[in-house]
Coordinates of C-alpha atoms in Angstrom, one line a residue:
Chain A
M175 CA -8.0 -28.2 35.5
S176 CA -5.8 -30.0 32.7
R177 CA -5.8 -28.1 29.0
I178 CA -5.1 -31.6 27.6
V179 CA -7.6 -33.3 25.4
T180 CA -6.4 -36.8 24.0
V181 CA -8.4 -36.6 20.6
A182 CA -8.9 -39.8 18.4
A183 CA -9.3 -39.2 14.6
A184 CA -11.1 -42.3 13.8
Q185 CA -10.8 -42.8 10.0
L186 CA -13.1 -44.9 8.2
G187 CA -12.5 -47.3 5.0
P188 CA -15.1 -47.3 2.3
I189 CA -18.7 -48.1 3.5
A190 CA -20.6 -50.5 0.7
R191 CA -23.8 -48.9 -0.6
D192 CA -25.5 -51.8 0.7
E193 CA -23.8 -52.0 3.9
P194 CA -26.4 -51.6 6.9
R195 CA -25.9 -48.9 9.5
A196 CA -25.5 -51.9 12.1
A197 CA -22.3 -53.2 10.6
V198 CA -20.8 -49.5 10.2
V199 CA -22.0 -48.7 13.7
A200 CA -19.9 -52.0 14.6
R201 CA -17.0 -50.9 13.0
M202 CA -17.0 -47.5 14.9
I203 CA -17.4 -49.1 18.0
A204 CA -14.3 -50.9 17.4
L205 CA -12.6 -47.8 16.4
M206 CA -14.1 -46.2 19.7
R207 CA -12.9 -49.1 21.9
E208 CA -9.1 -48.6 20.6
A209 CA -9.3 -45.0 21.0
A210 CA -10.3 -45.4 24.6
E211 CA -7.9 -47.8 25.4
R212 CA -5.1 -45.0 23.6
S213 CA -6.9 -42.6 26.5
A214 CA -8.9 -40.9 24.3
D215 CA -11.2 -37.9 25.4
L216 CA -12.8 -37.4 22.2
V217 CA -13.0 -39.8 19.0
V218 CA -13.8 -37.7 15.8
Y219 CA -15.7 -39.4 13.1
P220 CA -15.9 -38.4 9.5
E221 CA -18.5 -36.5 7.7
L222 CA -21.5 -38.7 7.0
A223 CA -20.1 -41.6 8.5
L224 CA -22.7 -43.7 9.2
T225 CA -23.3 -44.7 5.3
T226 CA -21.7 -44.6 1.6
F227 CA -20.9 -41.2 0.2
F228 CA -24.6 -41.1 -1.6
P229 CA -24.0 -37.6 -3.3
R230 CA -22.5 -39.5 -5.6
W231 CA -25.4 -40.7 -7.6
L232 CA -28.6 -39.1 -8.7
L233 CA -31.5 -40.9 -6.4
D234 CA -35.1 -40.6 -6.2
D235 CA -36.3 -39.6 -3.0
A236 CA -37.0 -42.4 -1.8
E237 CA -33.7 -43.6 -2.2
A238 CA -32.0 -40.9 -1.0
D239 CA -33.5 -40.3 2.4
A240 CA -32.7 -44.0 3.1
F241 CA -29.2 -42.4 3.7
F242 CA -30.8 -39.4 6.2
E243 CA -31.3 -39.9 10.0
A244 CA -34.8 -39.1 11.2
E245 CA -33.7 -39.2 14.7
M246 CA -30.4 -38.8 16.9
P247 CA -29.9 -41.1 18.5
G248 CA -32.2 -43.7 16.5
P249 CA -32.1 -47.4 16.9
E250 CA -29.2 -48.0 14.9
T251 CA -27.0 -45.2 16.4
R252 CA -27.9 -45.7 19.8
P253 CA -25.3 -48.7 21.0
L254 CA -22.5 -45.6 19.8
F255 CA -23.9 -43.6 22.4
D256 CA -24.3 -46.1 24.8
E257 CA -20.8 -47.4 24.6
A258 CA -19.3 -43.8 24.6
A259 CA -21.0 -43.7 27.8
A260 CA -19.8 -46.9 29.3
L261 CA -16.4 -45.9 28.3
G262 CA -16.4 -42.3 29.5
V263 CA -15.5 -40.4 25.7
G264 CA -17.1 -37.7 24.0
F265 CA -17.5 -38.2 20.0
H266 CA -17.8 -36.1 16.6
L267 CA -20.3 -37.6 14.5
G268 CA -21.4 -36.2 10.9
Y269 CA -24.6 -37.4 9.4
A270 CA -27.1 -37.0 7.1
E271 CA -30.1 -35.3 8.9
L272 CA -33.6 -35.7 8.2
T273 CA -35.9 -33.0 10.3
R274 CA -39.2 -31.0 10.4
E275 CA -38.6 -27.4 10.9
E276 CA -41.2 -24.6 10.7
G277 CA -43.6 -27.0 9.4
E278 CA -41.7 -28.1 6.3
T279 CA -39.0 -31.8 6.0
R280 CA -35.4 -30.3 5.8
R281 CA -32.3 -32.5 5.0
F282 CA -29.3 -31.2 6.3
N283 CA -25.5 -32.2 6.2
T284 CA -24.7 -32.5 10.1
A285 CA -22.2 -33.1 12.8
I286 CA -22.5 -33.3 16.4
L287 CA -20.6 -33.2 19.5
V288 CA -22.0 -35.5 22.4
D289 CA -19.9 -35.3 25.8
K290 CA -18.6 -38.0 28.1
A291 CA -22.0 -38.6 29.4
G292 CA -23.5 -39.2 26.1
A293 CA -25.3 -35.5 25.6
V294 CA -25.5 -34.0 22.4
V295 CA -24.3 -30.4 23.6
G296 CA -23.9 -29.0 20.0
K297 CA -24.8 -29.5 16.3
Y298 CA -23.5 -27.9 13.3
R299 CA -25.0 -28.1 9.7
K300 CA -22.9 -27.6 6.5
V301 CA -22.6 -24.3 5.5
H302 CA -20.0 -24.6 2.1
L303 CA -21.9 -27.3 0.3
P304 CA -19.9 -28.1 -2.9
G305 CA -20.9 -29.9 -6.1
H306 CA -24.0 -29.3 -7.7
A307 CA -27.9 -29.6 -8.0
E308 CA -28.6 -31.2 -11.3
H309 CA -27.2 -34.2 -12.7
E310 CA -24.1 -33.4 -15.1
P311 CA -23.7 -36.4 -17.1
E312 CA -20.2 -35.5 -18.3
R313 CA -18.9 -35.8 -15.0
E314 CA -17.5 -39.4 -14.2
F315 CA -19.4 -39.4 -11.2
Q316 CA -21.7 -37.0 -9.4
H317 CA -21.3 -34.4 -6.5
L318 CA -25.0 -33.6 -5.8
E319 CA -24.7 -31.9 -2.4
K320 CA -26.5 -28.9 -3.5
R321 CA -29.3 -31.2 -4.2
Y322 CA -29.6 -33.4 -1.4
F323 CA -29.1 -30.8 1.3
E324 CA -30.0 -27.5 2.4
V325 CA -27.4 -24.8 3.2
G326 CA -26.7 -25.1 7.1
N327 CA -28.8 -22.3 9.1
L328 CA -26.7 -22.6 12.1
G329 CA -23.6 -20.0 11.3
F330 CA -20.6 -21.5 12.6
P331 CA -20.8 -21.7 16.5
V332 CA -18.2 -22.4 19.0
W333 CA -19.1 -24.5 22.1
E334 CA -17.3 -24.3 25.5
A335 CA -16.9 -28.3 25.7
L336 CA -14.2 -30.6 27.0
G337 CA -12.7 -27.6 28.9
G338 CA -11.9 -26.1 26.1
R339 CA -13.7 -23.7 23.1
V340 CA -14.7 -26.3 20.4
G341 CA -16.0 -25.7 16.6
M342 CA -17.0 -28.2 14.0
L343 CA -16.8 -27.3 10.2
I344 CA -17.6 -30.2 7.3
C345 CA -15.5 -31.2 4.0
N346 CA -15.5 -28.4 1.9
D347 CA -15.7 -25.6 5.0
R348 CA -12.0 -26.4 5.8
R349 CA -11.2 -24.9 2.0
W350 CA -12.6 -21.1 3.2
P351 CA -10.5 -19.0 5.7
E352 CA -14.0 -17.4 6.4
A353 CA -15.4 -20.5 8.2
F354 CA -12.5 -20.8 10.3
R355 CA -12.3 -17.1 10.8
V356 CA -15.6 -17.2 12.2
L357 CA -14.5 -19.8 14.5
G358 CA -11.2 -18.0 15.3
L359 CA -13.0 -15.0 16.1
Q360 CA -15.0 -16.8 19.1
G361 CA -11.6 -18.1 20.3
V362 CA -11.8 -21.5 19.2
E363 CA -9.4 -23.7 20.3
L364 CA -10.3 -27.3 18.4
V365 CA -11.9 -27.5 15.0
L366 CA -13.4 -30.6 14.1
I367 CA -13.6 -31.6 10.4
G368 CA -14.8 -34.7 8.7
Y369 CA -14.6 -35.0 5.1
N370 CA -15.3 -37.5 1.9
T371 CA -13.1 -36.2 -0.9
P372 CA -12.6 -37.9 -3.8
T373 CA -9.1 -38.5 -4.7
L374 CA -9.8 -37.2 -8.5
N375 CA -12.3 -34.1 -9.4
G376 CA -15.3 -36.2 -11.4
L377 CA -15.3 -33.0 -13.9
A378 CA -11.7 -32.4 -15.0
F379 CA -8.4 -33.8 -14.5
E380 CA -6.2 -32.7 -11.3
P381 CA -3.7 -34.7 -9.8
P382 CA -4.3 -36.7 -6.8
H383 CA -0.9 -35.6 -5.3
R384 CA -2.4 -31.7 -5.8
R385 CA -5.5 -32.4 -4.3
A386 CA -4.4 -34.1 -0.9
F387 CA -2.1 -31.5 -0.7
H388 CA -4.8 -28.9 -1.2
N389 CA -6.7 -31.0 1.8
H390 CA -3.7 -30.3 4.6
L391 CA -3.2 -27.2 3.2
S392 CA -6.7 -25.4 4.1
M393 CA -6.5 -27.3 7.5
Q394 CA -3.1 -26.1 8.3
A395 CA -3.7 -22.9 7.6
G396 CA -6.8 -22.4 9.1
A397 CA -5.4 -24.0 12.3
Y398 CA -2.2 -21.7 12.4
Q399 CA -4.4 -18.4 11.2
N400 CA -6.3 -19.3 14.1
G401 CA -4.4 -20.5 16.6
A402 CA -6.6 -23.6 16.9
W403 CA -5.7 -27.5 16.7
V404 CA -7.5 -28.6 13.6
V405 CA -8.6 -32.8 13.7
G406 CA -9.4 -33.9 9.9
V407 CA -11.2 -37.2 9.6
A408 CA -11.6 -38.7 5.9
K409 CA -13.8 -41.5 5.2
A410 CA -11.0 -43.1 2.5
G411 CA -10.4 -45.6 0.5
R412 CA -11.9 -47.2 -3.1
E413 CA -15.8 -46.8 -2.4
E414 CA -18.2 -48.3 -4.9
G415 CA -15.9 -47.5 -7.2
V416 CA -14.2 -43.6 -6.6
D417 CA -11.0 -43.5 -4.7
M418 CA -11.5 -41.5 -1.6
L419 CA -8.8 -39.2 0.2
G420 CA -7.1 -40.6 3.3
G421 CA -4.6 -38.6 5.2
S422 CA -6.8 -37.9 8.1
A423 CA -4.6 -35.6 10.2
I424 CA -4.2 -33.9 13.8
V425 CA -3.1 -30.3 13.1
S426 CA -1.3 -28.1 15.7
P427 CA -2.4 -24.6 16.4
N428 CA 1.1 -24.1 14.5
G429 CA -0.1 -25.6 11.8
E430 CA 1.8 -28.5 12.1
I431 CA 0.7 -32.1 11.3
V432 CA 1.5 -34.2 14.3
A433 CA -0.3 -37.2 13.7
Q434 CA -1.1 -38.8 10.5
A435 CA -3.1 -41.7 9.2
R436 CA -0.8 -44.4 7.4
S437 CA -3.6 -46.2 5.9
V438 CA -7.1 -45.6 3.7
D439 CA -8.7 -48.3 6.0
D440 CA -10.5 -47.6 9.5
E441 CA -7.5 -46.6 11.4
V442 CA -7.4 -44.2 15.0
I443 CA -4.8 -42.0 15.2
V444 CA -4.4 -40.2 18.6
A445 CA -2.7 -36.9 19.9
A446 CA -2.2 -35.2 23.4
C447 CA -3.7 -31.7 22.0
D448 CA -2.6 -29.0 24.5
L449 CA -5.3 -26.4 24.2
D450 CA -2.9 -23.6 25.2
D451 CA -0.6 -24.6 22.6
G452 CA -2.6 -21.7 20.4
A453 CA -2.3 -19.4 23.3
F454 CA 1.0 -17.7 22.3
L455 CA -0.1 -16.8 18.7
K456 CA -3.8 -15.6 20.2
S457 CA -1.6 -13.2 21.8
S458 CA 0.8 -12.2 19.7
T459 CA 0.8 -12.6 15.4
F460 CA -3.2 -13.1 15.8
N461 CA -3.9 -10.8 18.6
F462 CA -7.3 -9.6 16.3
A463 CA -7.7 -6.7 18.6
A464 CA -4.5 -5.3 17.8
H465 CA -4.0 -5.9 14.2
R466 CA -7.5 -6.7 12.4
R467 CA -8.4 -4.1 10.4
T468 CA -12.1 -4.7 9.4
E469 CA -12.6 -1.2 7.8
H470 CA -10.6 -2.9 4.9
Y471 CA -12.6 -6.0 4.7
G472 CA -15.9 -4.9 3.6
L473 CA -15.8 -7.0 0.3
I474 CA -15.7 -10.3 2.1
V475 CA -19.2 -9.2 3.0
E476 CA -20.8 -6.9 0.7
T477 CA -20.3 -9.1 -2.3
T478 CA -20.7 -13.1 -3.0
G479 CA -18.9 -12.8 -6.4
L480 CA -16.5 -11.3 -8.1
V481 CA -16.5 -7.3 -8.7
L482 CA -14.4 -5.1 -10.9
P483 CA -10.7 -4.6 -10.0
R484 CA -10.9 -1.4 -7.6
G485 CA -7.1 0.1 -8.4
K486 CA -6.7 3.0 -10.0
A487 CA -3.4 5.0 -11.3
P488 CA -2.2 7.2 -8.2
Chain B
M138 CA -2.4 -12.0 -26.1
S139 CA -0.3 -14.1 -24.2
R140 CA -1.4 -14.6 -20.4
I141 CA 2.0 -15.9 -19.8
V142 CA 4.0 -13.2 -17.3
T143 CA 7.6 -14.3 -16.4
V144 CA 8.2 -12.7 -12.8
A145 CA 11.6 -12.4 -11.1
A146 CA 11.5 -12.5 -7.5
A147 CA 14.6 -10.2 -6.3
Q148 CA 15.7 -11.3 -3.1
L149 CA 18.0 -9.2 -0.9
G150 CA 20.8 -9.7 1.4
P151 CA 21.1 -7.7 4.6
I152 CA 21.4 -4.4 4.3
A153 CA 23.9 -2.1 6.6
R154 CA 22.5 0.6 8.5
D155 CA 24.7 2.9 7.0
E156 CA 24.4 1.7 3.5
P157 CA 24.2 4.7 1.4
R158 CA 20.9 4.4 -1.2
A159 CA 22.9 4.4 -4.3
A160 CA 24.6 1.3 -3.2
V161 CA 21.6 -0.5 -2.6
V162 CA 19.9 0.7 -6.0
A163 CA 23.2 -0.6 -7.6
R164 CA 22.6 -4.1 -5.9
M165 CA 19.0 -3.9 -7.7
I166 CA 19.7 -2.7 -10.8
A167 CA 22.3 -5.6 -11.1
L168 CA 19.6 -7.6 -10.1
M169 CA 17.2 -6.2 -12.5
R170 CA 19.7 -7.0 -15.5
E171 CA 20.0 -10.5 -14.4
A172 CA 16.2 -10.9 -14.5
A173 CA 16.0 -9.0 -17.9
E174 CA 18.4 -11.6 -19.2
R175 CA 16.3 -14.2 -17.8
S176 CA 13.2 -12.6 -19.9
A177 CA 11.5 -11.1 -17.0
D178 CA 8.5 -8.8 -17.6
L179 CA 8.2 -8.0 -14.0
V180 CA 10.8 -7.6 -11.1
V181 CA 9.5 -7.8 -7.7
Y182 CA 11.7 -6.5 -4.5
P183 CA 11.4 -6.8 -0.9
E184 CA 9.4 -4.5 1.4
L185 CA 11.4 -1.4 2.5
A186 CA 14.0 -2.5 0.1
L187 CA 16.1 0.6 0.0
T188 CA 17.3 0.4 3.6
T189 CA 17.9 -1.7 6.4
F190 CA 15.0 -2.9 8.5
F191 CA 14.7 0.2 10.7
P192 CA 11.6 -0.6 13.2
R193 CA 14.2 -2.9 15.1
W194 CA 15.2 0.2 16.5
L195 CA 13.7 3.0 18.9
L196 CA 15.1 6.2 16.6
D197 CA 14.1 9.8 17.0
D198 CA 12.0 12.0 14.4
A199 CA 15.2 12.9 12.5
E200 CA 16.6 9.6 12.5
A201 CA 13.7 7.9 11.6
D202 CA 12.9 9.9 8.9
A203 CA 16.0 9.4 7.1
F204 CA 14.9 6.1 6.4
F205 CA 11.8 7.4 4.2
E206 CA 11.3 8.7 0.5
A207 CA 9.9 12.0 0.5
E208 CA 9.9 11.8 -3.6
M209 CA 9.5 8.3 -5.8
P210 CA 11.4 8.3 -7.8
G211 CA 13.9 10.6 -6.0
P212 CA 17.3 11.3 -7.0
E213 CA 18.6 8.2 -5.6
T214 CA 16.0 6.1 -7.0
R215 CA 15.3 7.6 -10.7
P216 CA 18.5 5.1 -11.9
L217 CA 16.1 1.9 -11.0
F218 CA 13.3 3.6 -13.2
D219 CA 15.4 4.3 -15.8
E220 CA 16.9 1.3 -16.2
A221 CA 13.8 -1.0 -15.9
A222 CA 12.6 1.4 -19.3
A223 CA 15.5 0.9 -20.9
L224 CA 15.4 -2.8 -19.9
G225 CA 11.6 -2.9 -21.0
V226 CA 10.8 -4.4 -17.6
G227 CA 8.1 -3.7 -14.5
F228 CA 8.8 -3.8 -10.9
H229 CA 7.3 -3.7 -7.6
L230 CA 9.1 -1.5 -4.9
G231 CA 9.0 -1.9 -1.3
Y232 CA 9.6 1.6 0.5
A233 CA 9.0 4.1 3.4
E234 CA 7.0 6.7 1.8
L235 CA 7.0 10.1 3.7
T236 CA 4.3 12.1 2.4
R237 CA 1.6 15.5 2.9
E238 CA -2.0 14.6 2.7
E239 CA -4.8 16.7 3.9
G240 CA -2.3 18.8 5.2
E241 CA -0.4 16.9 7.5
T242 CA 2.8 14.9 7.2
R243 CA 1.7 11.2 7.1
R244 CA 4.3 8.3 7.1
F245 CA 3.1 4.7 5.7
N246 CA 4.9 1.1 4.3
T247 CA 4.0 1.7 0.9
A248 CA 4.7 -0.6 -2.4
I249 CA 4.6 0.5 -6.1
L250 CA 4.0 -1.4 -9.6
V251 CA 5.8 0.6 -12.3
D252 CA 4.9 -0.8 -15.7
K253 CA 7.6 -1.3 -18.6
A254 CA 7.2 2.1 -19.8
G255 CA 8.3 3.4 -16.0
A256 CA 5.2 4.6 -15.2
V257 CA 4.0 4.1 -11.6
V258 CA 0.3 2.6 -12.3
G259 CA -0.4 1.2 -8.3
K260 CA 0.4 2.3 -5.1
Y261 CA -0.4 0.1 -1.8
R262 CA 0.1 1.0 1.6
K263 CA 0.7 -1.9 4.4
V264 CA -2.7 -2.1 6.6
H265 CA -1.6 -5.0 8.9
L266 CA 1.0 -3.2 10.6
P267 CA 3.0 -5.9 13.0
G268 CA 4.9 -5.1 16.3
H269 CA 4.1 -2.2 18.7
A270 CA 4.4 1.7 19.3
E271 CA 6.0 2.1 22.5
H272 CA 9.6 0.7 22.9
E273 CA 9.9 -2.5 25.2
P274 CA 12.9 -3.1 26.5
E275 CA 12.2 -7.0 26.9
R276 CA 12.2 -7.6 23.4
E277 CA 15.8 -8.8 22.1
F278 CA 15.2 -6.2 19.0
Q279 CA 12.7 -3.8 18.6
H280 CA 9.2 -4.1 16.0
L281 CA 7.9 -0.6 16.1
E282 CA 6.2 -0.7 12.7
K283 CA 3.0 0.3 14.8
R284 CA 5.1 3.5 15.8
Y285 CA 6.7 4.7 12.5
F286 CA 3.8 3.9 10.2
E287 CA 0.2 4.9 10.0
V288 CA -2.4 1.9 8.5
G289 CA -2.6 1.8 5.0
N290 CA -5.9 4.0 4.0
L291 CA -6.1 2.6 -0.1
G292 CA -7.8 -0.8 0.9
F293 CA -6.9 -3.8 -1.0
P294 CA -7.0 -3.0 -4.8
V295 CA -6.3 -4.9 -7.6
W296 CA -5.1 -3.2 -10.7
E297 CA -5.4 -4.2 -14.6
A298 CA -1.5 -4.6 -15.2
L299 CA 1.0 -6.9 -17.5
G300 CA -2.3 -8.6 -19.0
G301 CA -3.8 -9.6 -15.9
R302 CA -5.4 -8.8 -12.4
V303 CA -2.4 -8.1 -9.9
G304 CA -2.8 -7.1 -6.3
M305 CA -0.1 -6.4 -3.8
L306 CA 0.8 -7.1 -0.1
I307 CA 3.4 -6.3 2.2
C308 CA 5.2 -8.6 4.5
N309 CA 2.6 -9.6 7.7
D310 CA -0.5 -8.7 5.5
R311 CA 0.2 -12.4 3.9
R312 CA -0.8 -14.1 7.3
W313 CA -4.4 -12.6 7.1
P314 CA -6.5 -14.4 4.5
E315 CA -9.1 -11.3 5.0
A316 CA -6.3 -9.7 2.6
F317 CA -6.0 -12.3 0.4
R318 CA -9.8 -12.7 0.0
V319 CA -10.1 -8.7 -0.7
L320 CA -8.1 -9.3 -3.8
G321 CA -9.2 -12.4 -4.6
L322 CA -12.9 -11.0 -5.0
Q323 CA -11.5 -8.8 -7.5
G324 CA -10.3 -11.6 -9.6
V325 CA -6.8 -11.5 -8.6
E326 CA -4.7 -13.5 -10.5
L327 CA -0.8 -12.3 -9.4
V328 CA -0.2 -11.3 -5.6
L329 CA 3.2 -9.5 -5.0
I330 CA 4.5 -9.5 -1.4
G331 CA 7.9 -8.2 -0.1
Y332 CA 8.7 -9.0 3.4
N333 CA 11.2 -8.3 6.0
T334 CA 10.6 -11.3 8.9
P335 CA 13.3 -12.0 11.8
T336 CA 14.1 -15.6 11.9
L337 CA 13.3 -15.1 15.7
N338 CA 10.7 -13.5 17.5
G339 CA 11.9 -10.9 19.5
L340 CA 9.8 -11.4 22.4
A341 CA 9.3 -14.9 22.8
F342 CA 11.2 -18.2 21.6
E343 CA 9.6 -19.5 18.1
P344 CA 11.6 -22.3 16.7
P345 CA 13.3 -20.8 13.2
H346 CA 12.0 -23.8 11.6
R347 CA 8.5 -22.8 12.4
R348 CA 8.8 -19.0 11.5
A349 CA 10.0 -20.3 7.8
F350 CA 7.0 -22.7 7.8
H351 CA 4.5 -19.9 8.5
N352 CA 5.9 -17.9 6.0
H353 CA 5.5 -20.2 3.0
L354 CA 2.1 -21.6 4.6
S355 CA 0.2 -18.3 4.7
M356 CA 1.6 -17.6 0.8
Q357 CA 0.7 -21.2 -0.4
A358 CA -3.1 -21.0 1.5
G359 CA -4.0 -17.7 -0.2
A360 CA -2.3 -18.5 -3.4
Y361 CA -4.7 -21.5 -3.7
Q362 CA -7.4 -20.3 -1.7
N363 CA -7.8 -17.4 -4.2
G364 CA -6.7 -19.3 -7.5
A365 CA -3.9 -16.8 -7.8
W366 CA 0.1 -16.6 -8.0
V367 CA 2.1 -15.1 -5.3
V368 CA 5.4 -13.9 -5.3
G369 CA 6.8 -13.5 -2.1
V370 CA 10.0 -11.8 -2.0
A371 CA 12.5 -11.5 1.4
K372 CA 15.3 -9.3 2.5
A373 CA 17.0 -12.1 3.8
G374 CA 20.2 -12.8 6.0
R375 CA 21.7 -11.5 9.3
E376 CA 21.3 -7.6 8.6
E377 CA 22.6 -5.7 12.0
G378 CA 23.0 -8.6 13.8
V379 CA 19.0 -10.0 13.2
D380 CA 18.9 -13.1 11.3
M381 CA 16.1 -12.6 8.5
L382 CA 14.2 -15.2 6.9
G383 CA 14.6 -15.9 3.2
G384 CA 12.8 -18.5 1.5
S385 CA 11.6 -16.2 -1.1
A386 CA 9.2 -18.1 -3.4
I387 CA 7.1 -18.1 -6.3
V388 CA 3.9 -19.8 -5.7
S389 CA 1.2 -21.3 -8.2
P390 CA -2.3 -20.6 -8.3
N391 CA -2.5 -24.2 -6.8
G392 CA -0.3 -23.2 -3.9
E393 CA 2.9 -25.0 -4.7
I394 CA 5.8 -23.8 -4.7
V395 CA 7.6 -23.5 -8.1
A396 CA 10.8 -21.6 -7.4
Q397 CA 12.6 -21.1 -4.4
A398 CA 15.6 -18.8 -3.3
R399 CA 18.6 -21.1 -2.4
S400 CA 20.5 -18.4 -0.2
V401 CA 20.0 -15.3 2.1
D402 CA 21.5 -13.5 -0.1
D403 CA 21.1 -11.0 -3.3
E404 CA 19.2 -14.1 -5.5
V405 CA 17.0 -13.9 -8.6
I406 CA 14.7 -16.7 -9.0
V407 CA 12.3 -16.5 -12.0
A408 CA 9.1 -18.1 -13.2
A409 CA 7.0 -18.1 -16.3
C410 CA 3.7 -17.5 -14.6
D411 CA 0.4 -18.6 -16.5
L412 CA -2.2 -16.3 -15.3
D413 CA -4.8 -18.9 -16.6
D414 CA -3.3 -21.4 -14.2
G415 CA -5.5 -20.4 -11.6
A416 CA -8.9 -20.5 -13.9
F417 CA -10.1 -24.0 -13.1
L418 CA -10.0 -23.2 -9.2
K419 CA -11.8 -20.1 -9.9
S420 CA -14.5 -22.0 -12.0
S421 CA -14.9 -24.7 -9.5
T422 CA -13.8 -25.1 -6.0
F423 CA -13.4 -21.6 -5.7
N424 CA -16.3 -20.0 -7.8
F425 CA -17.3 -17.8 -5.3
A426 CA -20.7 -16.9 -6.7
A427 CA -21.7 -20.5 -6.5
H428 CA -20.4 -21.3 -3.2
R429 CA -19.7 -18.5 -0.5
R430 CA -22.3 -18.0 2.1
T431 CA -21.8 -14.4 2.7
E432 CA -24.9 -14.5 5.5
H433 CA -22.8 -16.5 8.0
Y434 CA -19.4 -14.3 7.5
G435 CA -20.6 -11.3 9.2
L436 CA -18.7 -11.5 12.1
I437 CA -15.5 -11.1 10.2
V438 CA -16.4 -6.9 9.9
E439 CA -18.4 -7.1 12.8
T440 CA -16.0 -7.4 15.4
T441 CA -12.1 -6.7 15.6
G442 CA -11.1 -8.8 18.3
L443 CA -12.7 -11.9 20.3
V444 CA -16.4 -11.9 20.7
L445 CA -17.7 -15.1 23.2
P446 CA -18.6 -18.4 22.2
R447 CA -22.0 -18.4 20.6
G448 CA -22.4 -22.0 20.8
K449 CA -25.6 -23.2 22.3
A450 CA -26.9 -26.8 23.2
P451 CA -29.4 -28.3 20.7

């Protein structure tokens, strides 16, 4: 069986606050058709792909819930599943998930993996929620992910899918080597990541070139240090007055960007990803069983925040 | 008190197998004087700075032990300490350490931090030993670190020194985000790293440009993801027939290379490192207390090697 998975990163340009789901899904289907024409096995969409990035506003409950999906697929997303099954491509979709669990209404920033037959084979809920929970008027725009979403409760699973081992992260997760490593320890070969990242920090000035660099640096390091393909897909461009990073990229297990979006609009980039490309690193530099020293890693799980320096004079 | 530490990375070119310690120390003192003229507070030397990189050969015990230091300072390294105290600079030195502990002779790949008064204020012993323990004749050259050294037994400490928080890693440690994170959780602001990295893999072909990229990628990611300066210092050039990576670099807490060696020979590069440059990242994106989710990181310490994928169908 071939170990090559042809992956399409389907970057989305801005989505207006009042843009209906049907219009967004139509844009996504156009990208999916282009991807299928270019022989894609898998189409990867951004985080919260179906709507504008609503955490930039303080909303009342009803306003916020309008951006959530109570079923997946639902009436408005069903065409995406139908088209994928007709074309014989799998896809990865990020969306705001409204669900009932343990007798309570719960909200997560979620991504799913759908196979070529249209079945949902994996679900991930974002763990590293950035931003803040309360309105912060000093910000140029809000980043209220900690208000609208609960921390994901599914861990960082890896699925056997598409002939390989596939994991998912969402946006800010990509900056955390812990997240990549938990996938790596399950032998991940392909990591799918959608993101919505403002070009400017809403709280303090950070130069845009540096924020774009951090985006790629994080994904390139995560790829290399785990010998896995990484597919990072942006919601890009000027959305409701806020510039969002583009730079969607397909990164090889060596950390090298092998395809990158040229625009900040709807755009498909494609790469034939040989899942065996990470095998050499996994068996040499990153042969975990041979080289990791967990007896010295305890602090990573023993503390969430800082501890005092532990160095003593010899 | 100023938070600017002017750091010199003192790259060394090749050291011949028969080059006496005194000759190497004379080269190091020349670099130290240049660094002091350029206002350095701290001079950072490579891993195993005093000799050739001897793990490339299979040696008998006496041959190997000749590359180790039984005292630090000893007669041959004392001039380095004296010169540093006279110039009022601190330094970081990597060397092969032969010691008696718990009634046994022990060998470590070690680095020390020496303050401006010439006192050893910190000692680190390399944790992530690369390579192999037995002779592997299929290799173009050996990488017998697992034969000559024990795994470091001091953890990854951070010291209060030079007006900031200083940590040390050695060579292959830099590829492991776990190592950087344990330093980061102690609030590290400056990470000192020496390395000896062949330009080619001795076992299989890896293109040299990729190995150079991995070197920088690892240090840049470690810097950014912990908001710390990273100083990476090579033993460079063609040493005993093996090409060694140069690319010594001083990396800002944003992951940007702000100074880089231009040669593969003895060379000093200098940067004024404001330890507060990482403060914004430490208080925002990498505010660990606010954003880390240790309940999902357990696998990092629960397993050394791979586990089976844990994903289930939703």
